[in-house]
mmCIF file of C-alpha atoms and ligand atoms in Angstrom:
data_model
loop_
_atom_site.group_PDB
_atom_site.id
_atom_site.type_symbol
_atom_site.label_atom_id
_atom_site.label_comp_id
_atom_site.label_asym_id
_atom_site.label_seq_id
_atom_site.Cartn_x
_atom_site.Cartn_y
_atom_site.Cartn_z
ATOM 1 C CA UNK C 1 161.797 17.598 -71.947
ATOM 2 C CA UNK C 2 159.750 14.784 -70.430
ATOM 3 C CA UNK C 3 160.849 11.201 -70.843
ATOM 4 C CA UNK C 4 158.316 9.114 -72.810
ATOM 5 C CA UNK C 5 156.889 6.102 -70.952
ATOM 6 C CA UNK C 6 157.770 3.876 -73.875
ATOM 7 C CA UNK C 7 159.429 4.667 -77.178
ATOM 8 C CA UNK C 8 160.842 3.003 -80.237
ATOM 9 C CA UNK C 9 163.274 4.997 -82.361
ATOM 10 C CA UNK C 10 164.399 4.079 -85.868
ATOM 11 C CA UNK C 11 163.957 0.374 -85.274
ATOM 12 C CA UNK C 12 165.096 -1.974 -88.051
ATOM 13 C CA UNK C 13 165.062 -5.749 -88.149
ATOM 14 C CA UNK C 14 165.637 -8.013 -91.115
ATOM 15 C CA UNK C 15 165.714 -11.736 -91.733
ATOM 16 C CA UNK C 16 168.198 -12.635 -94.437
ATOM 17 C CA UNK C 17 167.281 -10.316 -97.288
ATOM 18 C CA UNK C 18 163.836 -9.504 -95.940
ATOM 19 C CA UNK C 19 163.325 -6.224 -94.088
ATOM 20 C CA UNK C 20 160.617 -6.938 -91.519
ATOM 21 C CA UNK C 21 160.914 -3.615 -89.638
ATOM 22 C CA UNK C 22 162.191 -0.552 -91.448
ATOM 23 C CA UNK C 23 163.216 2.561 -89.491
ATOM 24 C CA UNK C 24 160.096 2.501 -87.347
ATOM 25 C CA UNK C 25 159.512 5.046 -84.580
ATOM 26 C CA UNK C 26 156.643 5.609 -82.167
ATOM 27 C CA UNK C 27 155.915 6.584 -78.562
ATOM 28 C CA UNK C 28 153.349 5.305 -76.109
ATOM 29 C CA UNK C 29 152.059 7.380 -73.197
ATOM 30 C CA UNK C 30 151.520 5.860 -69.781
ATOM 31 C CA UNK C 31 148.069 4.408 -69.069
ATOM 32 C CA UNK C 32 146.889 4.467 -72.671
ATOM 33 C CA UNK C 33 145.856 1.748 -75.105
ATOM 34 C CA UNK C 34 148.042 1.948 -78.196
ATOM 35 C CA UNK C 35 147.153 -0.305 -81.119
ATOM 36 C CA UNK C 36 149.290 -1.523 -83.996
ATOM 37 C CA UNK C 37 147.410 -2.582 -87.115
ATOM 38 C CA UNK C 38 148.537 -3.840 -90.503
ATOM 39 C CA UNK C 39 148.111 -6.773 -92.884
ATOM 40 C CA UNK C 40 149.615 -10.220 -92.313
ATOM 41 C CA UNK C 41 153.389 -10.121 -92.511
ATOM 42 C CA UNK C 42 153.525 -6.345 -91.923
ATOM 43 C CA UNK C 43 155.954 -6.837 -89.047
ATOM 44 C CA UNK C 44 153.629 -6.453 -86.055
ATOM 45 C CA UNK C 45 154.712 -9.507 -84.063
ATOM 46 C CA UNK C 46 158.336 -8.767 -84.928
ATOM 47 C CA UNK C 47 157.997 -5.458 -83.051
ATOM 48 C CA UNK C 48 156.935 -7.352 -79.919
ATOM 49 C CA UNK C 49 159.734 -9.876 -80.389
ATOM 50 C CA UNK C 50 162.240 -7.004 -80.560
ATOM 51 C CA UNK C 51 160.743 -5.331 -77.468
ATOM 52 C CA UNK C 52 160.856 -8.413 -75.296
ATOM 53 C CA UNK C 53 164.326 -9.498 -76.350
ATOM 54 C CA UNK C 54 163.500 -12.551 -78.458
ATOM 55 C CA UNK C 55 164.918 -10.839 -81.555
ATOM 56 C CA UNK C 56 167.928 -8.546 -81.736
ATOM 57 C CA UNK C 57 167.235 -5.527 -83.952
ATOM 58 C CA UNK C 58 170.075 -4.389 -86.221
ATOM 59 C CA UNK C 59 169.321 -0.766 -85.597
ATOM 60 C CA UNK C 60 167.358 1.548 -83.376
ATOM 61 C CA UNK C 61 166.438 2.051 -79.779
ATOM 62 C CA UNK C 62 163.752 0.718 -77.495
ATOM 63 C CA UNK C 63 163.373 2.710 -74.287
ATOM 64 C CA UNK C 64 161.134 1.927 -71.339
ATOM 65 C CA UNK C 65 160.769 4.711 -68.760
ATOM 66 C CA UNK C 66 163.925 6.294 -70.054
ATOM 67 C CA UNK C 67 165.969 3.103 -69.927
ATOM 68 C CA UNK C 68 167.252 1.233 -72.967
ATOM 69 C CA UNK C 69 166.130 -2.389 -73.335
ATOM 70 C CA UNK C 70 168.999 -3.153 -75.678
ATOM 71 C CA UNK C 71 170.737 -6.439 -74.976
ATOM 72 C CA UNK C 72 168.267 -7.718 -72.395
ATOM 73 C CA UNK C 73 166.927 -11.280 -72.473
ATOM 74 C CA UNK C 74 163.147 -11.943 -72.417
ATOM 75 C CA UNK C 75 163.165 -12.816 -68.701
ATOM 76 C CA UNK C 76 165.064 -9.606 -67.915
ATOM 77 C CA UNK C 77 162.630 -7.510 -69.948
ATOM 78 C CA UNK C 78 159.753 -9.193 -68.119
ATOM 79 C CA UNK C 79 161.344 -8.387 -64.786
ATOM 80 C CA UNK C 80 161.430 -4.718 -65.757
ATOM 81 C CA UNK C 81 157.630 -4.831 -65.936
ATOM 82 C CA UNK C 82 156.800 -5.743 -69.537
ATOM 83 C CA UNK C 83 154.532 -8.777 -69.977
ATOM 84 C CA UNK C 84 153.194 -10.220 -73.199
ATOM 85 C CA UNK C 85 150.824 -12.717 -74.703
ATOM 86 C CA UNK C 86 151.457 -14.573 -77.946
ATOM 87 C CA UNK C 87 149.551 -14.725 -81.207
ATOM 88 C CA UNK C 88 149.191 -18.474 -80.734
ATOM 89 C CA UNK C 89 148.270 -19.609 -77.259
ATOM 90 C CA UNK C 90 151.294 -20.551 -75.205
ATOM 91 C CA UNK C 91 149.799 -22.183 -72.153
ATOM 92 C CA UNK C 92 150.402 -25.470 -70.359
ATOM 93 C CA UNK C 93 147.315 -27.302 -71.573
ATOM 94 C CA UNK C 94 147.537 -30.099 -69.015
ATOM 95 C CA UNK C 95 147.843 -27.862 -66.018
ATOM 96 C CA UNK C 96 145.078 -26.025 -64.207
ATOM 97 C CA UNK C 97 144.250 -22.352 -64.694
ATOM 98 C CA UNK C 98 145.620 -21.736 -61.191
ATOM 99 C CA UNK C 99 148.965 -23.396 -61.955
ATOM 100 C CA UNK C 100 149.294 -21.587 -65.294
ATOM 101 C CA UNK C 101 148.809 -18.280 -63.492
ATOM 102 C CA UNK C 102 151.247 -19.292 -60.756
ATOM 103 C CA UNK C 103 153.810 -19.956 -63.481
ATOM 104 C CA UNK C 104 153.217 -16.395 -64.630
ATOM 105 C CA UNK C 105 154.552 -15.268 -61.271
ATOM 106 C CA UNK C 106 157.731 -17.314 -61.446
ATOM 107 C CA UNK C 107 159.933 -14.244 -61.926
ATOM 108 C CA UNK C 108 158.833 -13.046 -58.495
ATOM 109 C CA UNK C 109 159.458 -16.388 -56.818
ATOM 110 C CA UNK C 110 162.437 -17.073 -54.636
ATOM 111 C CA UNK C 111 161.828 -20.738 -53.880
ATOM 112 C CA UNK C 112 162.412 -23.121 -56.812
ATOM 113 C CA UNK C 113 159.298 -23.548 -58.891
ATOM 114 C CA UNK C 114 159.085 -27.311 -58.208
ATOM 115 C CA UNK C 115 158.639 -26.540 -54.520
ATOM 116 C CA UNK C 116 155.744 -24.217 -55.238
ATOM 117 C CA UNK C 117 153.759 -26.266 -57.692
ATOM 118 C CA UNK C 118 152.775 -29.892 -57.408
ATOM 119 C CA UNK C 119 154.637 -30.890 -54.227
ATOM 120 C CA UNK C 120 152.295 -31.782 -51.402
ATOM 121 C CA UNK C 121 154.906 -31.420 -48.648
ATOM 122 C CA UNK C 122 156.782 -28.143 -48.960
ATOM 123 C CA UNK C 123 159.631 -26.551 -47.074
ATOM 124 C CA UNK C 124 158.235 -23.885 -44.677
ATOM 125 C CA UNK C 125 159.727 -20.910 -46.507
ATOM 126 C CA UNK C 126 158.368 -22.135 -49.806
ATOM 127 C CA UNK C 127 154.978 -22.743 -48.198
ATOM 128 C CA UNK C 128 154.821 -19.152 -46.916
ATOM 129 C CA UNK C 129 155.891 -17.765 -50.244
ATOM 130 C CA UNK C 130 153.322 -19.890 -51.989
ATOM 131 C CA UNK C 131 150.518 -18.382 -49.912
ATOM 132 C CA UNK C 132 151.524 -14.902 -51.082
ATOM 133 C CA UNK C 133 151.669 -15.907 -54.749
ATOM 134 C CA UNK C 134 148.377 -17.794 -54.523
ATOM 135 C CA UNK C 135 146.722 -14.696 -53.081
ATOM 136 C CA UNK C 136 148.028 -12.632 -55.971
ATOM 137 C CA UNK C 137 146.758 -15.199 -58.448
ATOM 138 C CA UNK C 138 143.368 -15.404 -56.704
ATOM 139 C CA UNK C 139 143.029 -11.644 -57.161
ATOM 140 C CA UNK C 140 143.567 -12.050 -60.900
ATOM 141 C CA UNK C 141 141.146 -14.989 -61.082
ATOM 142 C CA UNK C 142 138.533 -12.814 -59.358
ATOM 143 C CA UNK C 143 139.344 -9.804 -61.535
ATOM 144 C CA UNK C 144 138.904 -11.774 -64.778
ATOM 145 C CA UNK C 145 136.004 -13.782 -63.325
ATOM 146 C CA UNK C 146 137.762 -17.067 -63.961
ATOM 147 C CA UNK C 147 136.592 -18.723 -60.714
ATOM 148 C CA UNK C 148 134.809 -21.580 -62.462
ATOM 149 C CA UNK C 149 137.952 -22.338 -64.477
ATOM 150 C CA UNK C 150 140.332 -22.174 -61.511
ATOM 151 C CA UNK C 151 140.910 -25.913 -61.047
ATOM 152 C CA UNK C 152 140.209 -27.058 -64.578
ATOM 153 C CA UNK C 153 142.853 -28.120 -67.038
ATOM 154 C CA UNK C 154 143.308 -25.356 -69.588
ATOM 155 C CA UNK C 155 142.739 -27.918 -72.361
ATOM 156 C CA UNK C 156 139.189 -28.459 -71.052
ATOM 157 C CA UNK C 157 138.231 -24.790 -71.370
ATOM 158 C CA UNK C 158 136.569 -23.111 -74.366
ATOM 159 C CA UNK C 159 139.026 -21.176 -76.532
ATOM 160 C CA UNK C 160 137.740 -17.787 -75.351
ATOM 161 C CA UNK C 161 138.432 -18.760 -71.747
ATOM 162 C CA UNK C 162 141.900 -20.026 -72.685
ATOM 163 C CA UNK C 163 142.697 -16.618 -74.141
ATOM 164 C CA UNK C 164 141.601 -15.074 -70.835
ATOM 165 C CA UNK C 165 143.856 -17.448 -68.916
ATOM 166 C CA UNK C 166 146.749 -16.310 -71.083
ATOM 167 C CA UNK C 167 145.826 -12.714 -70.339
ATOM 168 C CA UNK C 168 145.709 -13.607 -66.645
ATOM 169 C CA UNK C 169 149.111 -15.220 -66.797
ATOM 170 C CA UNK C 170 150.593 -12.034 -68.252
ATOM 171 C CA UNK C 171 148.871 -10.022 -65.497
ATOM 172 C CA UNK C 172 150.355 -12.348 -62.875
ATOM 173 C CA UNK C 173 153.708 -10.778 -63.631
ATOM 174 C CA UNK C 174 152.376 -7.464 -62.244
ATOM 175 C CA UNK C 175 153.416 -5.594 -65.390
ATOM 176 C CA UNK C 176 153.383 -1.854 -66.044
ATOM 177 C CA UNK C 177 153.276 -2.468 -69.784
ATOM 178 C CA UNK C 178 151.278 -5.262 -71.383
ATOM 179 C CA UNK C 179 151.895 -6.410 -74.975
ATOM 180 C CA UNK C 180 148.912 -8.240 -76.453
ATOM 181 C CA UNK C 181 149.427 -9.995 -79.788
ATOM 182 C CA UNK C 182 146.010 -10.482 -81.407
ATOM 183 C CA UNK C 183 144.172 -11.331 -78.185
ATOM 184 C CA UNK C 184 140.868 -11.587 -80.056
ATOM 185 C CA UNK C 185 142.080 -13.813 -82.909
ATOM 186 C CA UNK C 186 139.822 -16.835 -83.270
ATOM 187 C CA UNK C 187 137.186 -15.466 -80.905
ATOM 188 C CA UNK C 188 133.523 -15.162 -81.786
ATOM 189 C CA UNK C 189 131.703 -11.840 -81.602
ATOM 190 C CA UNK C 190 130.595 -12.291 -77.984
ATOM 191 C CA UNK C 191 134.020 -13.437 -76.789
ATOM 192 C CA UNK C 192 135.620 -10.556 -78.654
ATOM 193 C CA UNK C 193 133.380 -8.047 -76.895
ATOM 194 C CA UNK C 194 134.300 -9.655 -73.591
ATOM 195 C CA UNK C 195 137.999 -9.337 -74.434
ATOM 196 C CA UNK C 196 137.537 -5.644 -75.277
ATOM 197 C CA UNK C 197 135.852 -5.173 -71.907
ATOM 198 C CA UNK C 198 138.771 -6.797 -70.047
ATOM 199 C CA UNK C 199 141.418 -4.842 -71.895
ATOM 200 C CA UNK C 200 139.665 -1.566 -71.042
ATOM 201 C CA UNK C 201 139.296 -2.725 -67.456
ATOM 202 C CA UNK C 202 142.995 -3.544 -67.246
ATOM 203 C CA UNK C 203 143.880 -0.048 -68.375
ATOM 204 C CA UNK C 204 141.248 1.682 -66.226
ATOM 205 C CA UNK C 205 141.453 -0.288 -62.993
ATOM 206 C CA UNK C 206 144.888 -1.901 -62.921
ATOM 207 C CA UNK C 207 146.454 1.213 -64.472
ATOM 208 C CA UNK C 208 148.486 -0.813 -66.932
ATOM 209 C CA UNK C 209 149.590 0.567 -70.301
ATOM 210 C CA UNK C 210 148.605 -1.664 -73.225
ATOM 211 C CA UNK C 211 150.113 -2.100 -76.677
ATOM 212 C CA UNK C 212 147.682 -4.137 -78.729
ATOM 213 C CA UNK C 213 148.212 -5.868 -82.065
ATOM 214 C CA UNK C 214 144.923 -6.426 -83.827
ATOM 215 C CA UNK C 215 143.591 -6.484 -87.348
ATOM 216 C CA UNK C 216 139.911 -6.037 -86.595
ATOM 217 C CA UNK C 217 139.543 -2.319 -87.309
ATOM 218 C CA UNK C 218 136.195 -2.104 -85.529
ATOM 219 C CA UNK C 219 137.675 -3.490 -82.332
ATOM 220 C CA UNK C 220 140.715 -1.285 -82.594
ATOM 221 C CA UNK C 221 138.779 1.923 -83.052
ATOM 222 C CA UNK C 222 136.509 1.217 -80.089
ATOM 223 C CA UNK C 223 139.364 0.571 -77.711
ATOM 224 C CA UNK C 224 142.433 2.602 -78.685
ATOM 225 C CA UNK C 225 143.684 5.976 -77.564
ATOM 226 C CA UNK C 226 146.092 5.941 -80.492
ATOM 227 C CA UNK C 227 146.597 3.720 -83.516
ATOM 228 C CA UNK C 228 149.686 3.021 -85.580
ATOM 229 C CA UNK C 229 149.186 1.482 -89.014
ATOM 230 C CA UNK C 230 152.194 -0.242 -90.586
ATOM 231 C CA UNK C 231 152.975 -2.151 -93.757
ATOM 232 C CA UNK C 232 156.264 -3.699 -94.834
ATOM 233 C CA UNK C 233 157.629 -2.690 -91.440
ATOM 234 C CA UNK C 234 157.085 1.008 -92.159
ATOM 235 C CA UNK C 235 154.737 3.521 -90.599
ATOM 236 C CA UNK C 236 151.784 4.358 -92.845
ATOM 237 C CA UNK C 237 149.902 6.614 -90.456
ATOM 238 C CA UNK C 238 149.581 7.241 -86.738
ATOM 239 C CA UNK C 239 146.941 9.075 -84.720
ATOM 240 C CA UNK C 240 143.577 8.752 -83.009
ATOM 241 C CA UNK C 241 141.048 6.265 -84.397
ATOM 242 C CA UNK C 242 139.310 9.090 -86.235
ATOM 243 C CA UNK C 243 142.498 10.381 -87.799
ATOM 244 C CA UNK C 244 143.638 6.920 -88.881
ATOM 245 C CA UNK C 245 140.257 5.967 -90.358
ATOM 246 C CA UNK C 246 140.433 9.054 -92.529
HETATM 247 P P1 ADP P 301 152.742 -9.816 -88.609
HETATM 248 O O1 ADP P 301 152.772 -10.135 -87.146
HETATM 249 O O2 ADP P 301 152.472 -8.381 -88.901
HETATM 250 O O3 ADP P 301 151.802 -10.712 -89.355
HETATM 251 P P2 ADP P 301 155.490 -10.721 -88.531
HETATM 252 O O4 ADP P 301 156.115 -9.713 -87.664
HETATM 253 O O5 ADP P 301 155.191 -12.043 -87.925
HETATM 254 O O6 ADP P 301 154.184 -10.106 -89.224
HETATM 255 O O7 ADP P 301 156.408 -10.984 -89.785
HETATM 256 C C1 ADP P 301 156.958 -9.939 -90.568
HETATM 257 C C2 ADP P 301 157.833 -10.538 -91.657
HETATM 258 O O8 ADP P 301 159.001 -11.073 -91.048
HETATM 259 C C3 ADP P 301 157.163 -11.683 -92.410
HETATM 260 O O9 ADP P 301 157.568 -11.603 -93.750
HETATM 261 C C4 ADP P 301 157.723 -12.908 -91.716
HETATM 262 O O10 ADP P 301 157.760 -13.991 -92.593
HETATM 263 C C5 ADP P 301 159.108 -12.460 -91.347
HETATM 264 N N1 ADP P 301 159.608 -13.123 -90.128
HETATM 265 C C6 ADP P 301 159.133 -12.966 -88.877
HETATM 266 N N2 ADP P 301 159.829 -13.716 -87.992
HETATM 267 C C7 ADP P 301 160.764 -14.381 -88.720
HETATM 268 C C8 ADP P 301 161.790 -15.320 -88.404
HETATM 269 N N3 ADP P 301 161.996 -15.724 -87.146
HETATM 270 N N4 ADP P 301 162.557 -15.782 -89.412
HETATM 271 C C9 ADP P 301 162.359 -15.357 -90.677
HETATM 272 N N5 ADP P 301 161.417 -14.493 -91.056
HETATM 273 C C10 ADP P 301 160.614 -13.999 -90.095
HETATM 274 MG MG1 MG P 302 151.734 -11.482 -86.046
#
Protein backbone atom coordinates (compact mmCIF):
# COMPACT_ATOMS: atom_id res chain seq x y z
CA UNK A 1 0.00 0.00 0.00
CA UNK A 2 1.40 3.40 -0.94
CA UNK A 3 1.26 6.25 1.52
CA UNK A 4 -0.88 9.16 0.26
CA UNK A 5 0.94 12.50 -0.07
CA UNK A 6 -1.77 14.19 1.95
CA UNK A 7 -4.91 12.79 3.53
CA UNK A 8 -7.72 13.75 5.83
CA UNK A 9 -9.65 10.94 7.51
CA UNK A 10 -12.98 11.33 9.31
CA UNK A 11 -12.28 14.91 10.29
CA UNK A 12 -14.81 16.60 12.58
CA UNK A 13 -14.76 20.08 14.04
CA UNK A 14 -17.55 21.92 15.80
CA UNK A 15 -18.00 25.31 17.41
CA UNK A 16 -20.37 25.14 20.34
CA UNK A 17 -23.40 23.36 18.92
CA UNK A 18 -22.47 23.98 15.30
CA UNK A 19 -20.82 21.18 13.33
CA UNK A 20 -18.54 22.92 10.85
CA UNK A 21 -16.78 19.76 9.59
CA UNK A 22 -18.56 16.43 9.76
CA UNK A 23 -16.64 13.17 9.24
CA UNK A 24 -14.84 14.47 6.17
CA UNK A 25 -12.27 12.38 4.32
CA UNK A 26 -10.20 13.01 1.20
CA UNK A 27 -6.74 12.41 -0.26
CA UNK A 28 -4.53 14.61 -2.38
CA UNK A 29 -1.86 13.23 -4.72
CA UNK A 30 1.53 14.86 -5.01
CA UNK A 31 1.93 17.56 -7.66
CA UNK A 32 -1.78 17.95 -8.35
CA UNK A 33 -4.19 20.85 -7.94
CA UNK A 34 -7.04 19.79 -5.66
CA UNK A 35 -9.94 22.20 -5.25
CA UNK A 36 -12.52 22.46 -2.49
CA UNK A 37 -15.77 24.16 -3.42
CA UNK A 38 -18.96 24.86 -1.51
CA UNK A 39 -21.25 27.71 -0.47
CA UNK A 40 -20.37 30.28 2.20
CA UNK A 41 -20.17 28.70 5.62
CA UNK A 42 -19.73 25.18 4.19
CA UNK A 43 -16.59 24.68 6.27
CA UNK A 44 -13.88 25.26 3.65
CA UNK A 45 -11.66 27.65 5.61
CA UNK A 46 -12.16 25.53 8.72
CA UNK A 47 -10.47 22.63 6.89
CA UNK A 48 -7.39 24.80 6.31
CA UNK A 49 -7.45 26.01 9.91
CA UNK A 50 -7.47 22.38 11.08
CA UNK A 51 -4.63 21.45 8.70
CA UNK A 52 -2.33 24.25 9.76
CA UNK A 53 -2.96 23.86 13.48
CA UNK A 54 -5.01 26.99 14.17
CA UNK A 55 -8.01 24.84 15.15
CA UNK A 56 -7.96 21.54 17.01
CA UNK A 57 -10.36 19.04 15.45
CA UNK A 58 -12.36 16.86 17.86
CA UNK A 59 -11.97 13.83 15.67
CA UNK A 60 -10.08 12.49 12.71
CA UNK A 61 -6.62 12.41 11.26
CA UNK A 62 -4.59 14.71 9.07
CA UNK A 63 -1.53 13.04 7.57
CA UNK A 64 1.19 14.66 5.49
CA UNK A 65 3.60 12.26 3.76
CA UNK A 66 2.59 9.55 6.17
CA UNK A 67 3.07 11.67 9.27
CA UNK A 68 0.26 12.87 11.53
CA UNK A 69 -0.07 16.64 11.98
CA UNK A 70 -2.05 16.19 15.17
CA UNK A 71 -1.03 18.52 17.96
CA UNK A 72 1.32 20.69 15.91
CA UNK A 73 1.25 24.49 16.10
CA UNK A 74 0.92 26.59 12.91
CA UNK A 75 4.65 27.40 12.84
CA UNK A 76 5.50 23.71 13.22
CA UNK A 77 3.13 22.74 10.41
CA UNK A 78 4.71 25.43 8.23
CA UNK A 79 8.16 24.07 8.98
CA UNK A 80 7.05 20.67 7.73
CA UNK A 81 6.46 22.27 4.33
CA UNK A 82 2.84 23.42 4.35
CA UNK A 83 2.28 27.11 3.52
CA UNK A 84 -1.00 28.95 3.24
CA UNK A 85 -2.65 32.17 2.24
CA UNK A 86 -5.72 33.61 3.92
CA UNK A 87 -9.16 34.49 2.62
CA UNK A 88 -8.57 38.08 3.71
CA UNK A 89 -5.17 39.50 2.92
CA UNK A 90 -2.77 39.18 5.81
CA UNK A 91 0.17 41.28 4.73
CA UNK A 92 2.16 44.07 6.37
CA UNK A 93 0.70 46.97 4.41
CA UNK A 94 3.38 49.46 5.42
CA UNK A 95 6.29 47.29 4.47
CA UNK A 96 7.72 46.71 1.02
CA UNK A 97 6.99 43.66 -1.13
CA UNK A 98 10.59 42.57 -0.53
CA UNK A 99 10.26 42.77 3.27
CA UNK A 100 6.91 40.96 3.24
CA UNK A 101 8.50 38.12 1.29
CA UNK A 102 11.53 38.10 3.60
CA UNK A 103 9.13 37.68 6.51
CA UNK A 104 7.77 34.64 4.70
CA UNK A 105 11.20 33.09 5.09
CA UNK A 106 11.46 33.71 8.81
CA UNK A 107 11.09 30.02 9.67
CA UNK A 108 14.33 29.37 7.79
CA UNK A 109 16.20 32.20 9.48
CA UNK A 110 18.72 31.66 12.22
CA UNK A 111 19.56 35.27 13.02
CA UNK A 112 16.81 37.21 14.83
CA UNK A 113 14.43 38.83 12.40
CA UNK A 114 15.24 42.37 13.60
CA UNK A 115 18.83 41.86 12.47
CA UNK A 116 17.70 40.87 8.99
CA UNK A 117 15.14 43.52 8.28
CA UNK A 118 15.46 47.24 8.77
CA UNK A 119 18.87 47.44 10.49
CA UNK A 120 21.46 49.19 8.38
CA UNK A 121 24.46 47.84 10.30
CA UNK A 122 24.21 44.09 10.76
CA UNK A 123 26.33 41.51 12.51
CA UNK A 124 28.45 39.62 9.91
CA UNK A 125 26.66 36.29 10.31
CA UNK A 126 23.29 37.94 9.94
CA UNK A 127 24.55 39.85 6.90
CA UNK A 128 25.65 36.62 5.19
CA UNK A 129 22.41 34.90 6.01
CA UNK A 130 20.48 37.86 4.71
CA UNK A 131 22.18 37.60 1.31
CA UNK A 132 20.98 34.00 1.00
CA UNK A 133 17.40 34.85 1.95
CA UNK A 134 17.34 37.89 -0.33
CA UNK A 135 18.47 35.70 -3.23
CA UNK A 136 15.65 33.28 -2.52
CA UNK A 137 13.16 36.13 -2.38
CA UNK A 138 14.54 37.66 -5.59
CA UNK A 139 13.89 34.34 -7.33
CA UNK A 140 10.25 34.49 -6.24
CA UNK A 141 9.93 38.14 -7.27
CA UNK A 142 11.27 37.19 -10.71
CA UNK A 143 9.07 34.09 -10.90
CA UNK A 144 5.88 36.06 -10.15
CA UNK A 145 7.09 39.06 -12.18
CA UNK A 146 6.79 41.38 -9.21
CA UNK A 147 9.96 43.38 -10.00
CA UNK A 148 8.15 46.70 -10.30
CA UNK A 149 6.52 46.14 -6.90
CA UNK A 150 9.72 45.06 -5.14
CA UNK A 151 10.40 48.27 -3.19
CA UNK A 152 6.86 49.58 -2.97
CA UNK A 153 4.75 49.50 0.14
CA UNK A 154 2.15 46.77 -0.23
CA UNK A 155 -0.56 49.34 0.58
CA UNK A 156 0.38 51.25 -2.60
CA UNK A 157 -0.19 48.25 -4.88
CA UNK A 158 -3.42 47.36 -6.71
CA UNK A 159 -5.38 44.60 -4.98
CA UNK A 160 -4.49 42.00 -7.62
CA UNK A 161 -0.80 42.64 -7.03
CA UNK A 162 -1.30 42.42 -3.26
CA UNK A 163 -2.81 38.97 -3.70
CA UNK A 164 0.29 38.00 -5.69
CA UNK A 165 2.55 39.30 -2.92
CA UNK A 166 0.66 37.10 -0.48
CA UNK A 167 1.15 34.16 -2.83
CA UNK A 168 4.84 35.05 -3.01
CA UNK A 169 5.12 35.18 0.75
CA UNK A 170 3.71 31.66 1.01
CA UNK A 171 6.17 30.51 -1.67
CA UNK A 172 9.03 32.07 0.29
CA UNK A 173 8.58 29.30 2.82
CA UNK A 174 9.67 26.78 0.14
CA UNK A 175 6.58 24.64 0.72
CA UNK A 176 5.77 21.22 -0.70
CA UNK A 177 2.07 21.81 -0.13
CA UNK A 178 0.38 25.16 -0.66
CA UNK A 179 -3.07 25.95 0.77
CA UNK A 180 -4.78 28.81 -1.06
CA UNK A 181 -7.96 30.20 0.48
CA UNK A 182 -9.92 31.99 -2.25
CA UNK A 183 -6.88 33.52 -3.97
CA UNK A 184 -9.09 35.05 -6.66
CA UNK A 185 -11.70 36.60 -4.35
CA UNK A 186 -12.17 40.27 -5.18
CA UNK A 187 -10.17 40.07 -8.40
CA UNK A 188 -11.45 41.23 -11.76
CA UNK A 189 -11.60 38.90 -14.74
CA UNK A 190 -8.11 39.77 -16.00
CA UNK A 191 -6.51 39.47 -12.56
CA UNK A 192 -8.31 36.19 -12.02
CA UNK A 193 -6.91 34.78 -15.25
CA UNK A 194 -3.46 35.90 -14.16
CA UNK A 195 -3.91 34.14 -10.82
CA UNK A 196 -4.95 30.93 -12.59
CA UNK A 197 -1.81 31.18 -14.71
CA UNK A 198 0.42 31.52 -11.62
CA UNK A 199 -1.21 28.67 -9.76
CA UNK A 200 -0.69 26.36 -12.75
CA UNK A 201 2.88 27.59 -13.05
CA UNK A 202 3.53 26.87 -9.37
CA UNK A 203 2.35 23.31 -9.81
CA UNK A 204 4.13 22.77 -13.14
CA UNK A 205 7.45 24.51 -12.55
CA UNK A 206 7.96 24.64 -8.80
CA UNK A 207 6.45 21.15 -8.41
CA UNK A 208 4.32 22.20 -5.48
CA UNK A 209 1.03 20.48 -4.62
CA UNK A 210 -1.89 22.90 -4.30
CA UNK A 211 -5.13 22.69 -2.36
CA UNK A 212 -7.35 25.52 -3.53
CA UNK A 213 -10.53 26.88 -1.98
CA UNK A 214 -12.61 28.69 -4.56
CA UNK A 215 -16.25 29.26 -5.34
CA UNK A 216 -15.92 30.30 -8.96
CA UNK A 217 -16.83 27.03 -10.68
CA UNK A 218 -15.43 28.17 -14.02
CA UNK A 219 -12.04 28.87 -12.50
CA UNK A 220 -12.06 25.64 -10.56
CA UNK A 221 -12.86 23.46 -13.54
CA UNK A 222 -10.13 25.02 -15.67
CA UNK A 223 -7.43 24.49 -13.09
CA UNK A 224 -8.16 21.40 -10.98
CA UNK A 225 -7.05 17.82 -11.30
CA UNK A 226 -9.70 16.88 -8.75
CA UNK A 227 -12.55 18.71 -7.06
CA UNK A 228 -14.24 18.12 -3.73
CA UNK A 229 -17.64 19.72 -3.18
CA UNK A 230 -18.80 20.11 0.42
CA UNK A 231 -21.79 21.54 2.25
CA UNK A 232 -22.43 21.65 5.99
CA UNK A 233 -18.96 20.20 6.44
CA UNK A 234 -19.89 17.02 4.57
CA UNK A 235 -18.70 15.64 1.26
CA UNK A 236 -21.28 16.03 -1.50
CA UNK A 237 -19.21 14.72 -4.38
CA UNK A 238 -15.58 14.28 -5.35
CA UNK A 239 -13.93 13.65 -8.71
CA UNK A 240 -12.59 15.29 -11.85
CA UNK A 241 -14.13 18.57 -13.02
CA UNK A 242 -16.26 16.65 -15.50
CA UNK A 243 -17.53 14.20 -12.92
CA UNK A 244 -18.33 16.92 -10.40
CA UNK A 245 -20.13 19.13 -12.93
CA UNK A 246 -22.39 16.21 -13.74
P1 LIG B 1 -16.37 28.69 4.46
O1 LIG B 1 -14.91 28.98 4.44
O2 LIG B 1 -16.75 27.48 3.68
O3 LIG B 1 -17.18 29.88 4.04
P2 LIG B 1 -15.96 28.43 7.31
O4 LIG B 1 -15.08 27.26 7.39
O5 LIG B 1 -15.34 29.77 7.49
O6 LIG B 1 -16.82 28.38 5.96
O7 LIG B 1 -17.10 28.31 8.40
C1 LIG B 1 -17.86 27.13 8.58
C2 LIG B 1 -18.82 27.33 9.74
O8 LIG B 1 -18.07 27.36 10.94
C3 LIG B 1 -19.59 28.64 9.67
O9 LIG B 1 -20.88 28.40 10.16
C4 LIG B 1 -18.79 29.55 10.58
O10 LIG B 1 -19.61 30.52 11.14
C5 LIG B 1 -18.30 28.59 11.62
N1 LIG B 1 -17.00 29.00 12.20
C6 LIG B 1 -15.82 29.05 11.56
N2 LIG B 1 -14.83 29.47 12.39
C7 LIG B 1 -15.43 29.71 13.58
C8 LIG B 1 -14.96 30.17 14.85
N3 LIG B 1 -13.67 30.46 15.05
N4 LIG B 1 -15.86 30.28 15.85
C9 LIG B 1 -17.16 29.96 15.65
N5 LIG B 1 -17.67 29.54 14.50
C10 LIG B 1 -16.82 29.41 13.46
MG1 LIG C 1 -13.87 30.63 3.90
